[in-house]
Amino acid sequence: MNNSHLLLSIAILGGTGKEGKGLAFRWAQAGYHVRIGSRSADKAITAASEIEKMLGEGITIEGLSNLEAARGADIVVVTVPYVAHRDTLESVKNELHGKILIDVTVPLVPPKVATVQMPAAGSAAQEAKEIVGDDVQICSAFQNISHEHLLDDEDIECDVLVTGTSKEARSETIKLVEAAGLRGWDAGPLENSVVIEGMTSVLIGINKKYGSTHAGIKITGAKHSTD
Ligand SMILES: NC(=O)c1ccc[n+]([C@@H]2O[C@H](COP(=O)([O-])OP(=O)(O)OC[C@H]3O[C@@H](n4cnc5c(N)ncnc54)[C@H](OP(=O)(O)O)[C@@H]3O)[C@@H](O)[C@H]2O)c1
């Protein structure tokens, strides 16, 4: 088996938070080189060592400023609240040329987080494209996966829909979805991210109404390559 993709390094901007830590845990466990990014390098180092302890001996994760994390990475993932989306991307955009950016952001507007509220660009992912420019491949993924699923070792039933600016970038992102122990589906161009980002508000509403914490989605009626 060709494991060369495991040499890739992944920066997670805002990786000190709930979703970012969960993804860091899953990818480090799968053998990727993970770089946690933060506005504060010290906070990133603390988060990295917390995740290392959960993983056990022999796995190291770096903690860096968002800028340094992005600078040394092959793939950059952004996991910050929507209010911090623009500033975070502006702060690293010069480090993204020629790379894949995976946007996990949901444009939630508190307090009405169970109501779909998209930005003028159409979605957070399309807004990311406007901010970072055309020489960055952008994918959108993981918006429908609760962090509660990611930080344990159990199988996750939910699927991940991946949209993006090219088929190649979607395919690379699907590899990371599968490395995280999830089933990834190519859901087409970045413009389709509006549906997936919007679905998160629907799932938040379902959690509230039905007393759950991690409702998700699953594609049925189509055969997946991993089935
Ligand atoms: N939590 C989930 O289950 C989940 C599921 C799917 C999608 N998402 C989406 O993923 C993104 C991250 O969610 P999360 O729950 O991980 O968020 P979070 O824990 O509240 O925040 C993540 C990180 O973002 C940075 N941050 C927070 N507020 C900021 C601000 N005002 N300005 C700049 N940076 C700020 C912080 O990093 P530093 O202080 O270290 O810079 C923080 O640790 C959101 O867009 C969310 O909608 C979350």
mmCIF file of C-alpha atoms and ligand atoms in Angstrom:
data_model
loop_
_atom_site.group_PDB
_atom_site.id
_atom_site.type_symbol
_atom_site.label_atom_id
_atom_site.label_comp_id
_atom_site.label_asym_id
_atom_site.label_seq_id
_atom_site.Cartn_x
_atom_site.Cartn_y
_atom_site.Cartn_z
ATOM 1 C CA MET A 1 0.000 0.000 0.000
ATOM 2 C CA ASN A 2 1.258 3.494 -0.823
ATOM 3 C CA ASN A 3 1.430 5.517 2.406
ATOM 4 C CA SER A 4 3.156 8.555 0.876
ATOM 5 C CA HIS A 5 0.123 10.743 1.606
ATOM 6 C CA LEU A 6 0.863 10.287 5.322
ATOM 7 C CA LEU A 7 3.945 12.452 4.841
ATOM 8 C CA LEU A 8 1.602 15.379 4.264
ATOM 9 C CA SER A 9 1.361 17.907 7.010
ATOM 10 C CA ILE A 10 -1.974 19.399 7.982
ATOM 11 C CA ALA A 11 -2.365 22.767 9.724
ATOM 12 C CA ILE A 12 -5.578 23.239 11.697
ATOM 13 C CA LEU A 13 -6.274 26.947 12.252
ATOM 14 C CA GLY A 14 -8.225 27.368 15.488
ATOM 15 C CA GLY A 15 -7.210 23.777 16.232
ATOM 16 C CA THR A 16 -7.375 24.612 19.942
ATOM 17 C CA GLY A 17 -11.181 24.462 19.744
ATOM 18 C CA LYS A 18 -13.663 21.626 19.870
ATOM 19 C CA GLU A 19 -13.908 20.593 16.208
ATOM 20 C CA GLY A 20 -10.231 21.256 15.455
ATOM 21 C CA LYS A 21 -9.004 19.124 18.353
ATOM 22 C CA GLY A 22 -11.250 16.287 17.250
ATOM 23 C CA LEU A 23 -9.870 16.371 13.706
ATOM 24 C CA ALA A 24 -6.291 16.673 15.017
ATOM 25 C CA PHE A 25 -6.846 13.587 17.175
ATOM 26 C CA ARG A 26 -8.198 11.536 14.270
ATOM 27 C CA TRP A 27 -5.542 12.600 11.739
ATOM 28 C CA ALA A 28 -2.584 12.224 14.115
ATOM 29 C CA GLN A 29 -3.898 8.770 14.980
ATOM 30 C CA ALA A 30 -3.969 7.960 11.254
ATOM 31 C CA GLY A 31 -0.289 8.958 10.920
ATOM 32 C CA TYR A 32 -0.482 12.465 9.476
ATOM 33 C CA HIS A 33 1.804 15.224 10.692
ATOM 34 C CA VAL A 34 -0.591 17.620 12.474
ATOM 35 C CA ARG A 35 0.147 21.285 13.244
ATOM 36 C CA ILE A 36 -2.328 22.949 15.615
ATOM 37 C CA GLY A 37 -2.688 26.681 14.946
ATOM 38 C CA SER A 38 -3.963 29.394 17.269
ATOM 39 C CA ARG A 39 -3.876 33.154 17.739
ATOM 40 C CA SER A 40 -1.558 32.247 20.640
ATOM 41 C CA ALA A 41 1.310 29.810 20.071
ATOM 42 C CA ASP A 42 1.289 28.955 23.806
ATOM 43 C CA LYS A 43 -2.386 27.991 23.637
ATOM 44 C CA ALA A 44 -1.623 25.831 20.589
ATOM 45 C CA ILE A 45 1.256 24.064 22.386
ATOM 46 C CA THR A 46 -1.042 23.287 25.338
ATOM 47 C CA ALA A 47 -3.770 21.923 23.045
ATOM 48 C CA ALA A 48 -1.212 19.843 21.126
ATOM 49 C CA SER A 49 0.101 18.259 24.310
ATOM 50 C CA GLU A 50 -3.454 17.504 25.526
ATOM 51 C CA ILE A 51 -4.155 15.594 22.313
ATOM 52 C CA GLU A 52 -0.768 13.835 22.438
ATOM 53 C CA LYS A 53 -1.678 12.503 25.900
ATOM 54 C CA MET A 54 -4.924 11.081 24.515
ATOM 55 C CA LEU A 55 -3.017 9.358 21.700
ATOM 56 C CA GLY A 56 -0.273 7.767 23.779
ATOM 57 C CA GLU A 57 3.443 7.236 23.167
ATOM 58 C CA GLY A 58 5.185 7.983 19.894
ATOM 59 C CA ILE A 59 2.767 10.462 18.293
ATOM 60 C CA THR A 60 3.718 14.125 18.281
ATOM 61 C CA ILE A 61 1.620 17.133 17.332
ATOM 62 C CA GLU A 62 3.017 20.631 16.865
ATOM 63 C CA GLY A 63 1.511 23.771 18.389
ATOM 64 C CA LEU A 64 2.154 27.055 16.568
ATOM 65 C CA SER A 65 0.643 30.421 15.700
ATOM 66 C CA ASN A 66 -1.925 30.177 12.895
ATOM 67 C CA LEU A 67 0.563 31.837 10.536
ATOM 68 C CA GLU A 68 3.427 29.448 11.327
ATOM 69 C CA ALA A 69 1.119 26.456 11.212
ATOM 70 C CA ALA A 70 -0.123 27.413 7.745
ATOM 71 C CA ARG A 71 3.378 28.286 6.506
ATOM 72 C CA GLY A 72 4.782 24.795 6.983
ATOM 73 C CA ALA A 73 1.712 22.814 5.943
ATOM 74 C CA ASP A 74 0.667 21.093 2.731
ATOM 75 C CA ILE A 75 -3.040 21.299 3.563
ATOM 76 C CA VAL A 76 -4.662 23.979 5.736
ATOM 77 C CA VAL A 77 -7.936 23.421 7.579
ATOM 78 C CA VAL A 78 -9.920 26.236 9.172
ATOM 79 C CA THR A 79 -12.048 25.474 12.249
ATOM 80 C CA VAL A 80 -13.031 28.811 13.782
ATOM 81 C CA PRO A 81 -16.417 30.348 14.617
ATOM 82 C CA TYR A 82 -17.891 32.334 11.716
ATOM 83 C CA VAL A 83 -17.235 35.616 13.539
ATOM 84 C CA ALA A 84 -13.476 34.888 13.241
ATOM 85 C CA HIS A 85 -13.566 33.419 9.701
ATOM 86 C CA ARG A 86 -12.549 36.486 7.674
ATOM 87 C CA ASP A 87 -9.815 37.699 10.050
ATOM 88 C CA THR A 88 -8.299 34.227 10.362
ATOM 89 C CA LEU A 89 -8.136 33.730 6.584
ATOM 90 C CA GLU A 90 -6.801 37.271 5.993
ATOM 91 C CA SER A 91 -4.042 36.572 8.522
ATOM 92 C CA VAL A 92 -2.740 33.485 6.654
ATOM 93 C CA LYS A 93 -3.721 34.045 3.026
ATOM 94 C CA ASN A 94 -0.146 34.729 1.874
ATOM 95 C CA GLU A 95 0.804 31.230 3.045
ATOM 96 C CA LEU A 96 -1.918 29.437 1.102
ATOM 97 C CA HIS A 97 -0.727 29.777 -2.511
ATOM 98 C CA GLY A 98 -0.878 26.461 -4.342
ATOM 99 C CA LYS A 99 -2.289 24.623 -1.294
ATOM 100 C CA ILE A 100 -5.638 23.076 -0.455
ATOM 101 C CA LEU A 101 -7.727 24.952 2.108
ATOM 102 C CA ILE A 102 -10.462 22.923 3.803
ATOM 103 C CA ASP A 103 -13.138 25.120 5.340
ATOM 104 C CA VAL A 104 -15.182 23.603 8.188
ATOM 105 C CA THR A 105 -16.836 26.883 9.168
ATOM 106 C CA VAL A 106 -20.592 27.146 9.520
ATOM 107 C CA PRO A 107 -21.916 30.716 9.215
ATOM 108 C CA LEU A 108 -23.989 30.520 12.386
ATOM 109 C CA VAL A 109 -25.378 33.847 13.567
ATOM 110 C CA PRO A 110 -26.212 33.615 17.287
ATOM 111 C CA PRO A 111 -28.675 33.534 18.872
ATOM 112 C CA LYS A 112 -30.650 31.978 15.960
ATOM 113 C CA VAL A 113 -28.242 29.113 15.305
ATOM 114 C CA ALA A 114 -31.031 26.735 14.267
ATOM 115 C CA THR A 115 -31.987 29.075 11.392
ATOM 116 C CA VAL A 116 -30.013 28.981 8.136
ATOM 117 C CA GLN A 117 -28.357 32.393 7.616
ATOM 118 C CA MET A 118 -25.889 32.539 4.719
ATOM 119 C CA PRO A 119 -23.445 35.405 4.055
ATOM 120 C CA ALA A 120 -23.653 37.585 0.925
ATOM 121 C CA ALA A 121 -21.041 35.417 -0.869
ATOM 122 C CA GLY A 122 -23.504 32.500 -0.765
ATOM 123 C CA SER A 123 -21.772 30.428 1.927
ATOM 124 C CA ALA A 124 -18.759 30.596 4.237
ATOM 125 C CA ALA A 125 -16.768 28.490 1.768
ATOM 126 C CA GLN A 126 -17.500 30.859 -1.133
ATOM 127 C CA GLU A 127 -16.556 33.767 1.112
ATOM 128 C CA ALA A 128 -13.250 31.977 1.811
ATOM 129 C CA LYS A 129 -12.645 31.794 -1.939
ATOM 130 C CA GLU A 130 -13.235 35.548 -2.263
ATOM 131 C CA ILE A 131 -10.748 36.200 0.567
ATOM 132 C CA VAL A 132 -7.890 33.872 -0.418
ATOM 133 C CA GLY A 133 -8.103 34.099 -4.211
ATOM 134 C CA ASP A 134 -8.079 31.769 -7.159
ATOM 135 C CA ASP A 135 -4.696 30.109 -6.736
ATOM 136 C CA VAL A 136 -5.894 28.246 -3.639
ATOM 137 C CA GLN A 137 -7.967 25.093 -4.056
ATOM 138 C CA ILE A 138 -10.823 25.276 -1.556
ATOM 139 C CA CYS A 139 -12.900 22.444 -0.196
ATOM 140 C CA SER A 140 -15.704 22.533 2.310
ATOM 141 C CA ALA A 141 -16.255 19.538 4.618
ATOM 142 C CA PHE A 142 -17.080 18.215 8.127
ATOM 143 C CA GLN A 143 -19.812 20.804 8.882
ATOM 144 C CA ASN A 144 -22.284 18.053 9.764
ATOM 145 C CA ILE A 145 -19.959 16.090 12.114
ATOM 146 C CA SER A 146 -20.201 16.962 15.787
ATOM 147 C CA HIS A 147 -16.909 17.234 17.664
ATOM 148 C CA GLU A 148 -18.380 14.804 20.184
ATOM 149 C CA HIS A 149 -17.915 12.034 17.635
ATOM 150 C CA LEU A 150 -14.337 12.871 16.773
ATOM 151 C CA LEU A 151 -12.648 12.737 20.154
ATOM 152 C CA ASP A 152 -13.343 9.098 20.867
ATOM 153 C CA ASP A 153 -12.272 5.889 19.220
ATOM 154 C CA GLU A 154 -15.709 4.644 18.258
ATOM 155 C CA ASP A 155 -17.001 4.189 14.721
ATOM 156 C CA ILE A 156 -18.949 7.197 13.453
ATOM 157 C CA GLU A 157 -22.176 6.510 11.607
ATOM 158 C CA CYS A 158 -22.496 9.928 9.916
ATOM 159 C CA ASP A 159 -21.232 10.736 6.430
ATOM 160 C CA VAL A 160 -19.289 13.774 5.227
ATOM 161 C CA LEU A 161 -20.247 15.676 2.069
ATOM 162 C CA VAL A 162 -17.270 17.320 0.373
ATOM 163 C CA THR A 163 -17.596 20.199 -2.074
ATOM 164 C CA GLY A 164 -14.689 22.027 -3.658
ATOM 165 C CA THR A 165 -13.162 24.034 -6.457
ATOM 166 C CA SER A 166 -11.717 20.993 -8.273
ATOM 167 C CA LYS A 167 -12.251 17.259 -8.522
ATOM 168 C CA GLU A 168 -8.616 16.684 -7.500
ATOM 169 C CA ALA A 169 -8.946 18.798 -4.335
ATOM 170 C CA ARG A 170 -12.202 17.013 -3.415
ATOM 171 C CA SER A 171 -10.481 13.692 -3.894
ATOM 172 C CA GLU A 172 -7.577 14.723 -1.580
ATOM 173 C CA THR A 173 -10.106 15.933 1.001
ATOM 174 C CA ILE A 174 -12.050 12.680 0.815
ATOM 175 C CA LYS A 175 -8.785 10.871 1.674
ATOM 176 C CA LEU A 176 -8.626 12.944 4.859
ATOM 177 C CA VAL A 177 -12.296 12.236 5.616
ATOM 178 C CA GLU A 178 -11.596 8.535 5.334
ATOM 179 C CA ALA A 179 -8.393 8.840 7.407
ATOM 180 C CA ALA A 180 -10.611 10.347 10.124
ATOM 181 C CA GLY A 181 -12.725 7.185 10.052
ATOM 182 C CA LEU A 182 -15.666 8.642 8.130
ATOM 183 C CA ARG A 183 -17.319 8.039 4.784
ATOM 184 C CA GLY A 184 -16.784 10.956 2.371
ATOM 185 C CA TRP A 185 -18.904 11.729 -0.685
ATOM 186 C CA ASP A 186 -17.984 14.017 -3.577
ATOM 187 C CA ALA A 187 -20.837 16.526 -3.398
ATOM 188 C CA GLY A 188 -19.727 18.653 -6.329
ATOM 189 C CA PRO A 189 -18.619 22.272 -6.755
ATOM 190 C CA LEU A 190 -17.972 24.698 -3.916
ATOM 191 C CA GLU A 191 -21.280 26.451 -4.693
ATOM 192 C CA ASN A 192 -23.042 23.363 -3.257
ATOM 193 C CA SER A 193 -21.530 24.050 0.165
ATOM 194 C CA VAL A 194 -24.524 26.277 0.953
ATOM 195 C CA VAL A 195 -26.683 23.162 1.373
ATOM 196 C CA ILE A 196 -24.195 21.404 3.649
ATOM 197 C CA GLU A 197 -23.428 24.468 5.788
ATOM 198 C CA GLY A 198 -27.178 25.102 6.028
ATOM 199 C CA MET A 199 -27.815 21.497 7.072
ATOM 200 C CA THR A 200 -25.860 22.164 10.278
ATOM 201 C CA SER A 201 -28.550 24.590 11.470
ATOM 202 C CA VAL A 202 -31.173 21.951 10.669
ATOM 203 C CA LEU A 203 -29.192 19.380 12.724
ATOM 204 C CA ILE A 204 -28.829 21.850 15.616
ATOM 205 C CA GLY A 205 -32.622 22.288 15.541
ATOM 206 C CA ILE A 206 -33.111 18.503 15.525
ATOM 207 C CA ASN A 207 -30.724 18.155 18.497
ATOM 208 C CA LYS A 208 -32.762 20.733 20.404
ATOM 209 C CA LYS A 209 -36.156 19.221 19.553
ATOM 210 C CA TYR A 210 -35.215 15.586 20.101
ATOM 211 C CA GLY A 211 -32.810 15.927 23.046
ATOM 212 C CA SER A 212 -29.698 14.706 21.184
ATOM 213 C CA THR A 213 -26.245 16.297 20.936
ATOM 214 C CA HIS A 214 -24.813 14.918 17.723
ATOM 215 C CA ALA A 215 -27.407 14.332 15.002
ATOM 216 C CA GLY A 216 -25.784 13.719 11.610
ATOM 217 C CA ILE A 217 -26.569 12.685 8.047
ATOM 218 C CA LYS A 218 -26.049 9.505 6.041
ATOM 219 C CA ILE A 219 -26.314 8.952 2.276
ATOM 220 C CA THR A 220 -28.421 5.946 1.333
ATOM 221 C CA GLY A 221 -29.204 4.309 -2.005
ATOM 222 C CA ALA A 222 -25.733 4.834 -3.506
ATOM 223 C CA LYS A 223 -22.819 2.404 -3.427
ATOM 224 C CA HIS A 224 -19.683 3.867 -1.867
ATOM 225 C CA SER A 225 -16.195 2.714 -2.870
ATOM 226 C CA THR A 226 -15.491 1.651 0.734
ATOM 227 C CA ASP A 227 -18.648 -0.507 1.062
HETATM 228 N N1 LIG B 1 -18.162 22.033 17.467
HETATM 229 C C1 LIG B 1 -18.727 21.241 16.565
HETATM 230 O O1 LIG B 1 -19.243 20.151 16.904
HETATM 231 C C2 LIG B 1 -18.766 21.647 15.114
HETATM 232 C C3 LIG B 1 -19.261 20.732 14.174
HETATM 233 C C4 LIG B 1 -19.236 21.074 12.816
HETATM 234 C C5 LIG B 1 -18.758 22.327 12.425
HETATM 235 N N2 LIG B 1 -18.310 23.200 13.382
HETATM 236 C C6 LIG B 1 -17.839 24.500 12.914
HETATM 237 O O2 LIG B 1 -16.428 24.502 13.106
HETATM 238 C C7 LIG B 1 -16.003 25.804 13.504
HETATM 239 C C8 LIG B 1 -15.274 25.678 14.839
HETATM 240 O O3 LIG B 1 -16.192 25.221 15.813
HETATM 241 P P1 LIG B 1 -15.715 24.949 17.318
HETATM 242 O O4 LIG B 1 -16.891 24.449 18.047
HETATM 243 O O5 LIG B 1 -14.450 24.163 17.294
HETATM 244 O O6 LIG B 1 -15.386 26.449 17.791
HETATM 245 P P2 LIG B 1 -14.693 26.961 19.106
HETATM 246 O O7 LIG B 1 -14.211 25.807 19.918
HETATM 247 O O8 LIG B 1 -15.629 27.934 19.762
HETATM 248 O O9 LIG B 1 -13.479 27.830 18.533
HETATM 249 C C9 LIG B 1 -12.434 27.266 17.793
HETATM 250 C C10 LIG B 1 -11.223 28.165 17.887
HETATM 251 O O10 LIG B 1 -11.437 29.345 17.133
HETATM 252 C C11 LIG B 1 -10.705 30.405 17.719
HETATM 253 N N3 LIG B 1 -11.622 31.522 18.028
HETATM 254 C C12 LIG B 1 -12.715 31.486 18.786
HETATM 255 N N4 LIG B 1 -13.330 32.704 18.833
HETATM 256 C C13 LIG B 1 -12.566 33.503 18.087
HETATM 257 C C14 LIG B 1 -12.650 34.873 17.761
HETATM 258 N N5 LIG B 1 -13.657 35.655 18.189
HETATM 259 N N6 LIG B 1 -11.684 35.393 16.970
HETATM 260 C C15 LIG B 1 -10.666 34.608 16.518
HETATM 261 N N7 LIG B 1 -10.545 33.287 16.806
HETATM 262 C C16 LIG B 1 -11.483 32.755 17.584
HETATM 263 C C17 LIG B 1 -10.128 29.910 19.037
HETATM 264 O O11 LIG B 1 -8.760 29.598 18.793
HETATM 265 P P3 LIG B 1 -7.552 30.454 19.430
HETATM 266 O O12 LIG B 1 -8.085 31.217 20.619
HETATM 267 O O13 LIG B 1 -6.620 29.382 19.825
HETATM 268 O O14 LIG B 1 -7.074 31.327 18.348
HETATM 269 C C18 LIG B 1 -10.925 28.665 19.287
HETATM 270 O O15 LIG B 1 -10.224 27.696 20.052
HETATM 271 C C19 LIG B 1 -17.267 26.679 13.589
HETATM 272 O O16 LIG B 1 -17.412 27.398 12.401
HETATM 273 C C20 LIG B 1 -18.370 25.656 13.761
HETATM 274 O O17 LIG B 1 -19.610 26.126 13.299
HETATM 275 C C21 LIG B 1 -18.286 22.888 14.701
#
